[in-house]
Coordinates of C-alpha atoms in Angstrom, one line a residue:
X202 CA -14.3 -42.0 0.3
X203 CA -14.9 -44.9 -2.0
X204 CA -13.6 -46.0 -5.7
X205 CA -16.9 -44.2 -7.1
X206 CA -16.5 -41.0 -5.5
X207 CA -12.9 -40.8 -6.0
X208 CA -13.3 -41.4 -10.0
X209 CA -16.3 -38.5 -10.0
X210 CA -13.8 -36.2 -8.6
X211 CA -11.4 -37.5 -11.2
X212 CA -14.3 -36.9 -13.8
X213 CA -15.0 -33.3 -12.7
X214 CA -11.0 -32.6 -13.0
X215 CA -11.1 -33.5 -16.6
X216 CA -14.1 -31.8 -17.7
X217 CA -12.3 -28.4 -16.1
X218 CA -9.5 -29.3 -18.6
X219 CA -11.5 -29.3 -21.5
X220 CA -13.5 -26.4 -20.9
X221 CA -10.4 -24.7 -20.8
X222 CA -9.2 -25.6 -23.8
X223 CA -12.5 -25.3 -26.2
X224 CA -12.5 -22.1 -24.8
X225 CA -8.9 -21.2 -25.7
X226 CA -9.4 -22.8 -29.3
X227 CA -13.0 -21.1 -29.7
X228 CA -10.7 -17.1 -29.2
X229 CA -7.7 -18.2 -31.3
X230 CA -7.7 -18.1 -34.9
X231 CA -6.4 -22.1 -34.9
X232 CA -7.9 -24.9 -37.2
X233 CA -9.4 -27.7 -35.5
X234 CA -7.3 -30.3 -36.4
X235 CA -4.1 -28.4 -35.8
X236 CA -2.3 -29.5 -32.5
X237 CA -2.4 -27.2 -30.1
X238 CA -0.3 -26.9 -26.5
X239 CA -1.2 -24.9 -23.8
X240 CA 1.0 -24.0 -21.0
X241 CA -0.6 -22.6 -17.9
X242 CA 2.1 -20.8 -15.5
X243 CA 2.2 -21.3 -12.4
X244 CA 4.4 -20.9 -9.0
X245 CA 5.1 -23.6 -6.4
X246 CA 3.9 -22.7 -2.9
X247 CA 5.9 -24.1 -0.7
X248 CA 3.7 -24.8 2.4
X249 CA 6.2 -26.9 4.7
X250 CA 6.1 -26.3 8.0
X251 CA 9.6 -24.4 7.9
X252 CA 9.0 -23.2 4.1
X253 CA 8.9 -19.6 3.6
X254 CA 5.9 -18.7 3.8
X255 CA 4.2 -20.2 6.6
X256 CA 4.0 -19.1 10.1
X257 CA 2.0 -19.0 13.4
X258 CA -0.5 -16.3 13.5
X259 CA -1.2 -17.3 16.9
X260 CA 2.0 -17.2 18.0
X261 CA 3.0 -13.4 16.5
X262 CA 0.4 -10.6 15.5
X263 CA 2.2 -9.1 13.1
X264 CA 3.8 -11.0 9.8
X265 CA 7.7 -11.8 10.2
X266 CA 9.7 -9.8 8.5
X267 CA 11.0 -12.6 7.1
X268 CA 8.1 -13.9 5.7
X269 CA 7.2 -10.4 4.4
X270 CA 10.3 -10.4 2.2
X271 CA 9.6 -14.0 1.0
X272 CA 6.4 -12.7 -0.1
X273 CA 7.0 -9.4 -2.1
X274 CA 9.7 -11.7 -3.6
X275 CA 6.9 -13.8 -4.7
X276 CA 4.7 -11.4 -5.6
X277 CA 7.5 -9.5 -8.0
X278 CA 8.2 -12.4 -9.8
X279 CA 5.0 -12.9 -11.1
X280 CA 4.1 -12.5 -14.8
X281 CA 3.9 -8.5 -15.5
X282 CA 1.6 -7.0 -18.2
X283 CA 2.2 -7.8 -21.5
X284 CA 0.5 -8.6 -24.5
X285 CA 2.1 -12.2 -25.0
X286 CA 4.1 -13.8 -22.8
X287 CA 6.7 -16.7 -24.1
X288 CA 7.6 -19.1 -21.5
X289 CA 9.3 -17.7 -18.0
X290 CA 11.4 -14.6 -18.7
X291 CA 12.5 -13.7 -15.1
X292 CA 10.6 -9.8 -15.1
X293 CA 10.5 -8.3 -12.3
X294 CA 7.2 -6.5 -11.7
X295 CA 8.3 -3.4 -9.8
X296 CA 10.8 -2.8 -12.6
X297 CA 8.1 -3.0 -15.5
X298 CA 5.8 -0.7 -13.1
X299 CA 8.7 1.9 -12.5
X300 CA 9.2 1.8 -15.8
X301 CA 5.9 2.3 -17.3
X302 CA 6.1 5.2 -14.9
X303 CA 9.2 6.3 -16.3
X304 CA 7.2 6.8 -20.3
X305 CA 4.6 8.9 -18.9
X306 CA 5.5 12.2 -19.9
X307 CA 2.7 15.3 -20.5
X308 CA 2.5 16.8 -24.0
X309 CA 3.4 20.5 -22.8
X310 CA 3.2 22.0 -19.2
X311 CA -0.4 23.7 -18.2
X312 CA 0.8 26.8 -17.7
X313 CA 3.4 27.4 -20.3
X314 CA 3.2 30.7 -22.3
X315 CA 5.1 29.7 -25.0
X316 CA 2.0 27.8 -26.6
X317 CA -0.5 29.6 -25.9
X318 CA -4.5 29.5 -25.8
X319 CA -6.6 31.4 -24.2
X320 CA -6.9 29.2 -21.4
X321 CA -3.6 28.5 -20.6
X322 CA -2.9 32.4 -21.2
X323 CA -5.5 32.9 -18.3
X324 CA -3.6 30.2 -16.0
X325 CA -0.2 31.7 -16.7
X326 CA -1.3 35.2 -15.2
X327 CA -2.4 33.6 -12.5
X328 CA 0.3 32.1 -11.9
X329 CA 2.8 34.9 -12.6
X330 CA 0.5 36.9 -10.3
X331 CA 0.4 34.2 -7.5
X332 CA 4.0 33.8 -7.3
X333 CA 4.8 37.7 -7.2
X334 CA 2.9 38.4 -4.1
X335 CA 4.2 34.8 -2.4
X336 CA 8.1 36.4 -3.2
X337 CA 7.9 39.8 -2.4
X338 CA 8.5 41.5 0.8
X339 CA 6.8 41.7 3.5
X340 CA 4.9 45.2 5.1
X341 CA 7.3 46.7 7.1
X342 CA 10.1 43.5 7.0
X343 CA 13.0 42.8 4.7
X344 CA 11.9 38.7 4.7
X345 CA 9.6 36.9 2.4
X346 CA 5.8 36.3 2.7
X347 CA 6.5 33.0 2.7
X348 CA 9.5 33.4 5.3
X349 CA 7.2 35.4 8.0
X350 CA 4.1 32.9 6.8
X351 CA 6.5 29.4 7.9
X352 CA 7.9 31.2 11.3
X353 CA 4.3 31.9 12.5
X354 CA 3.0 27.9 11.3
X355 CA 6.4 26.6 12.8
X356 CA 5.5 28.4 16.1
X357 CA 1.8 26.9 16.3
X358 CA 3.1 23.7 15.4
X359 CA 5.8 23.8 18.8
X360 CA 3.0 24.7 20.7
X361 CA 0.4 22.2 19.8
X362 CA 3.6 19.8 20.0
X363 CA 4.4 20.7 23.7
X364 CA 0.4 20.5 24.5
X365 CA 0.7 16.9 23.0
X366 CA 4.3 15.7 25.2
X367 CA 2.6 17.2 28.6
X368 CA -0.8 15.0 27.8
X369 CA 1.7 11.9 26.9
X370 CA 4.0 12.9 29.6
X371 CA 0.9 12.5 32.3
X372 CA -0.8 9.8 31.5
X373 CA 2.6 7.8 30.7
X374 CA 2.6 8.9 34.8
X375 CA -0.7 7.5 35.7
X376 CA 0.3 4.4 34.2
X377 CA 3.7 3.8 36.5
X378 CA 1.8 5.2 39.4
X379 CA -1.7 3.6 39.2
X380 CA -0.5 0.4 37.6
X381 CA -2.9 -1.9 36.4
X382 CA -5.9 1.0 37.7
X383 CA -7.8 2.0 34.8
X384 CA -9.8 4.3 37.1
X385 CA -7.4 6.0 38.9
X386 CA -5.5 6.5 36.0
X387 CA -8.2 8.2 34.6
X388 CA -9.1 9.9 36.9
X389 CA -5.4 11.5 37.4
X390 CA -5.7 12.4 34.1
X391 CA -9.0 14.2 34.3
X392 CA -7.5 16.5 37.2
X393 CA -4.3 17.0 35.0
X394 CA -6.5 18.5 32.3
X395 CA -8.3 20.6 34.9
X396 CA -5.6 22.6 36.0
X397 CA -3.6 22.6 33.1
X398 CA -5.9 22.5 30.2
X399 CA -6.7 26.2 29.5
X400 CA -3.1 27.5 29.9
X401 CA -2.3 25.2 27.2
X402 CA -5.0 26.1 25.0
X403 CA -4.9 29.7 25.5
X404 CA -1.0 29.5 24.5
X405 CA -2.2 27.5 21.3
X406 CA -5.1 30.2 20.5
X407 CA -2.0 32.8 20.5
X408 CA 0.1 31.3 18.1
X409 CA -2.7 30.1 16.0
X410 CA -3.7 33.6 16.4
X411 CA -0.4 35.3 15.4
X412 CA -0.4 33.0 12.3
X413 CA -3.7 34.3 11.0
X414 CA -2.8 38.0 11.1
X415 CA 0.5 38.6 11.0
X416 CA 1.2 35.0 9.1
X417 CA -1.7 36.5 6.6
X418 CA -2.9 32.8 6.8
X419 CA -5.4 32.5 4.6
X420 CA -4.1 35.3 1.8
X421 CA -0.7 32.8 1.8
X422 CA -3.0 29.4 1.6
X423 CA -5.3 31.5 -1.6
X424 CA -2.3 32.2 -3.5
X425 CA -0.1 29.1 -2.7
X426 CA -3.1 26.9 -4.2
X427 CA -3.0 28.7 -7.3
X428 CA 0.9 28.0 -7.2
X429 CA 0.6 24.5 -6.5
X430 CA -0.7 23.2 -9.8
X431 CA -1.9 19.5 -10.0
X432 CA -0.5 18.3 -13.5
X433 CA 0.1 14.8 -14.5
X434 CA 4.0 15.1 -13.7
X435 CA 2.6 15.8 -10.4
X436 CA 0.9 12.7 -9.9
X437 CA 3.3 10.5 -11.7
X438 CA 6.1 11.9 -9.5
X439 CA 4.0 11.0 -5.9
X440 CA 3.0 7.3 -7.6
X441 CA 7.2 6.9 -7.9
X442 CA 7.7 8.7 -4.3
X443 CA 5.1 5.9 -2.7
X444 CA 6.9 3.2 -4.8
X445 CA 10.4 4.1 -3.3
X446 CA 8.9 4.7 0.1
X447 CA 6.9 1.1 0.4
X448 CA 10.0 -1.4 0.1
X449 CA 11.0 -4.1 2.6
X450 CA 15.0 -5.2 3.0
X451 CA 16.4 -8.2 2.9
X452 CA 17.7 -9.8 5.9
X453 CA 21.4 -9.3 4.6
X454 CA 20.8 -5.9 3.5
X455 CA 21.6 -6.2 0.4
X456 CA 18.2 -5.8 -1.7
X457 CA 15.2 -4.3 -1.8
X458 CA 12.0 -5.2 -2.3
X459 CA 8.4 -3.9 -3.0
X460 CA 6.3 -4.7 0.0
X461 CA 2.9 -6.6 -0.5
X462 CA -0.1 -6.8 2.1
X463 CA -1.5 -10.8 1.3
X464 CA -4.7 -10.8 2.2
X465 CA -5.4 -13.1 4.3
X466 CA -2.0 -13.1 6.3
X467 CA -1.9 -16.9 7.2
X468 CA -3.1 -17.7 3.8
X469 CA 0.2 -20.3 3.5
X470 CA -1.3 -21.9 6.6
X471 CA -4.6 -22.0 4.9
X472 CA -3.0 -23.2 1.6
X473 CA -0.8 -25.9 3.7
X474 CA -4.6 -27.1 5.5
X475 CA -5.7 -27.4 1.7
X476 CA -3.2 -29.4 0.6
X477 CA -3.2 -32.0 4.0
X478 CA -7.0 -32.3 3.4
X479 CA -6.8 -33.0 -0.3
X480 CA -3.4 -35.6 0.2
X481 CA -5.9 -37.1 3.1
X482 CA -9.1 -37.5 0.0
X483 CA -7.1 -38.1 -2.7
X484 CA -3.8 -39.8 -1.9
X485 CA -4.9 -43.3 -3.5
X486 CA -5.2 -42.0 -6.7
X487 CA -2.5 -42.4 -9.3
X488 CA -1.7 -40.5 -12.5
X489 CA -3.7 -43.8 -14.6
X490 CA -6.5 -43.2 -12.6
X491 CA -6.7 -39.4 -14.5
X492 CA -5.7 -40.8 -17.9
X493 CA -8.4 -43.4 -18.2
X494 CA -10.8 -41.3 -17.1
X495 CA -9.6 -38.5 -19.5
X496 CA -9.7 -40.8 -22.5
X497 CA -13.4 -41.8 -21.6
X498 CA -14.6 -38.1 -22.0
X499 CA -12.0 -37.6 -25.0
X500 CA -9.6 -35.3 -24.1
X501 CA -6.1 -35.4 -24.4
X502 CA -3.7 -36.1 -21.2
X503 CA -2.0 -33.3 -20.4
X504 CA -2.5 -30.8 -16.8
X505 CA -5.8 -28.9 -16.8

């Protein structure tokens, strides 16, 4: 690249900087001749071979743990949502979103009598109704609906369970004894499922069966819907579940941290390939070379 090429680059990097800051003076209420700073934040990527965030995607197909944690610690200590933000104040963005979470609160409950409409008085007998037949007795038992209801489900479940171990159970056997075979593994699978397909099926059918009538499957599943209110607690409750569930740990054990999925995963690598190609282009160029050409188009020195 030669001296003309490298000083249009130059030129190009200066006229970013002053776009960006007509267009901050142009949506704040400041004089034109008052002085004005502007601060962009920003966050130091370090992209050393050895740094924290890069590593060999063709080495491992999955992101080390290590880097993982790196990353949601990178990620957290970004700038949360606020209004105005003065200089670095150390927020942690999984803290801000928990507690956001934490303010929501509903203005009353959806189906409480005590201020009632005629909508919610509607909702409330439903309710009531709903919950009397899900707690009473069963015909001819001393046990719940709901008791008979989960032993019938529980049942099904074991057998579709069992049905799923035997088909895991043989092929896990046509791999140690056809090894490497992909036909005859198949093929000792198929006669598996010939002999013993219907007998697990049938047994299934049964319980699924049982469930139906004497589970009274589908009354339970009406009335539980009408139980099983979606309010906004609801959802606010399942957003804080989801955050508590999706944490990574620190190597030591000692924190934890919201996990991130950086799309793309090598992008450190990518960053790291930027950064070689750019040192390669524009290594020559010293800090003068940027502040002569920045007086020439009549900005003031400072970072874009």
């Amino acid at each position: 690249m030669d001296e003309a090429q490298a000083m249009k680059m130059v030129a190009q990097s200066a006229l970013v900087s002053q776009k960006i800051r007509e267009a901050l003076q142009a949506s704040l209420p400041v004089a034109p001749e008052q002085l004005m700073t502007v601060q962009i934040p920003g966050t130091i990527i370090d992209t050393s071979p050895n740094g924290p965030y890069v590593w060999n995607d063709r080495e491992e197909s999955d992101t080390p743990h290590r880097i993982k944690v790196n990353e949601s610690r990178l990620v957290d200590n970004m700038i949360p949502l606020s209004k105005v933000m003065m200089g670095v104040t150390s927020k942690s963005v999984a803290r801000s979103y928990a507690a956001a979470l934490d303010m929501l609160i509903p203005e009353d409950a959806p189906i409480d009598a005590a201020d009632a409409t005629s909508q919610k008085t509607v909702a409330a007998e439903r309710y009531v109704g709903a919950m009397k037949y899900l707690t009473s007795s069963a015909p001819g038992s001393s046990r719940s609906v709901i008791d008979i209801y989960v032993e019938k489900q529980q049942a099904y479940a074991e057998a579709m369970s069992k049905w799923e171990s035997a088909k895991a159970k043989c092929r896990a056997d046509a791999k140690e004894r056809f090894l490497g075979n992909v036909r005859e593994q198949q093929r000792f699978y198929d006669d598996w499922n010939q002999e013993n397909f219907r007998n697990f099926k049938d047994n299934a059918q049964a319980k699924y069966m049982d469930w139906i009538v004497n589970g009274n499957k589908y009354k339970v599943d009406y009335y539980f819907g009408i139980v099983d209110v979606s309010s906004a607690m609801k959802r606010v409750e399942a957003s804080k579940e989801a955050s508590r569930n999706l944490v990574v740990i620190d190597p030591d054990g000692s924190t934890e941290w919201q996990e991130v999925n950086l799309t793309p995963a090598n992008w450190a690598t990518l960053c790291k390939e930027k950064v070689d190609q750019w040192q390669a282009q524009n290594g020559r160029l010293s800090r003068k070379d940027y502040e002569s050409v920045e007086s020439v188009s009549g900005t003031q020195p400072g970072p874009p």
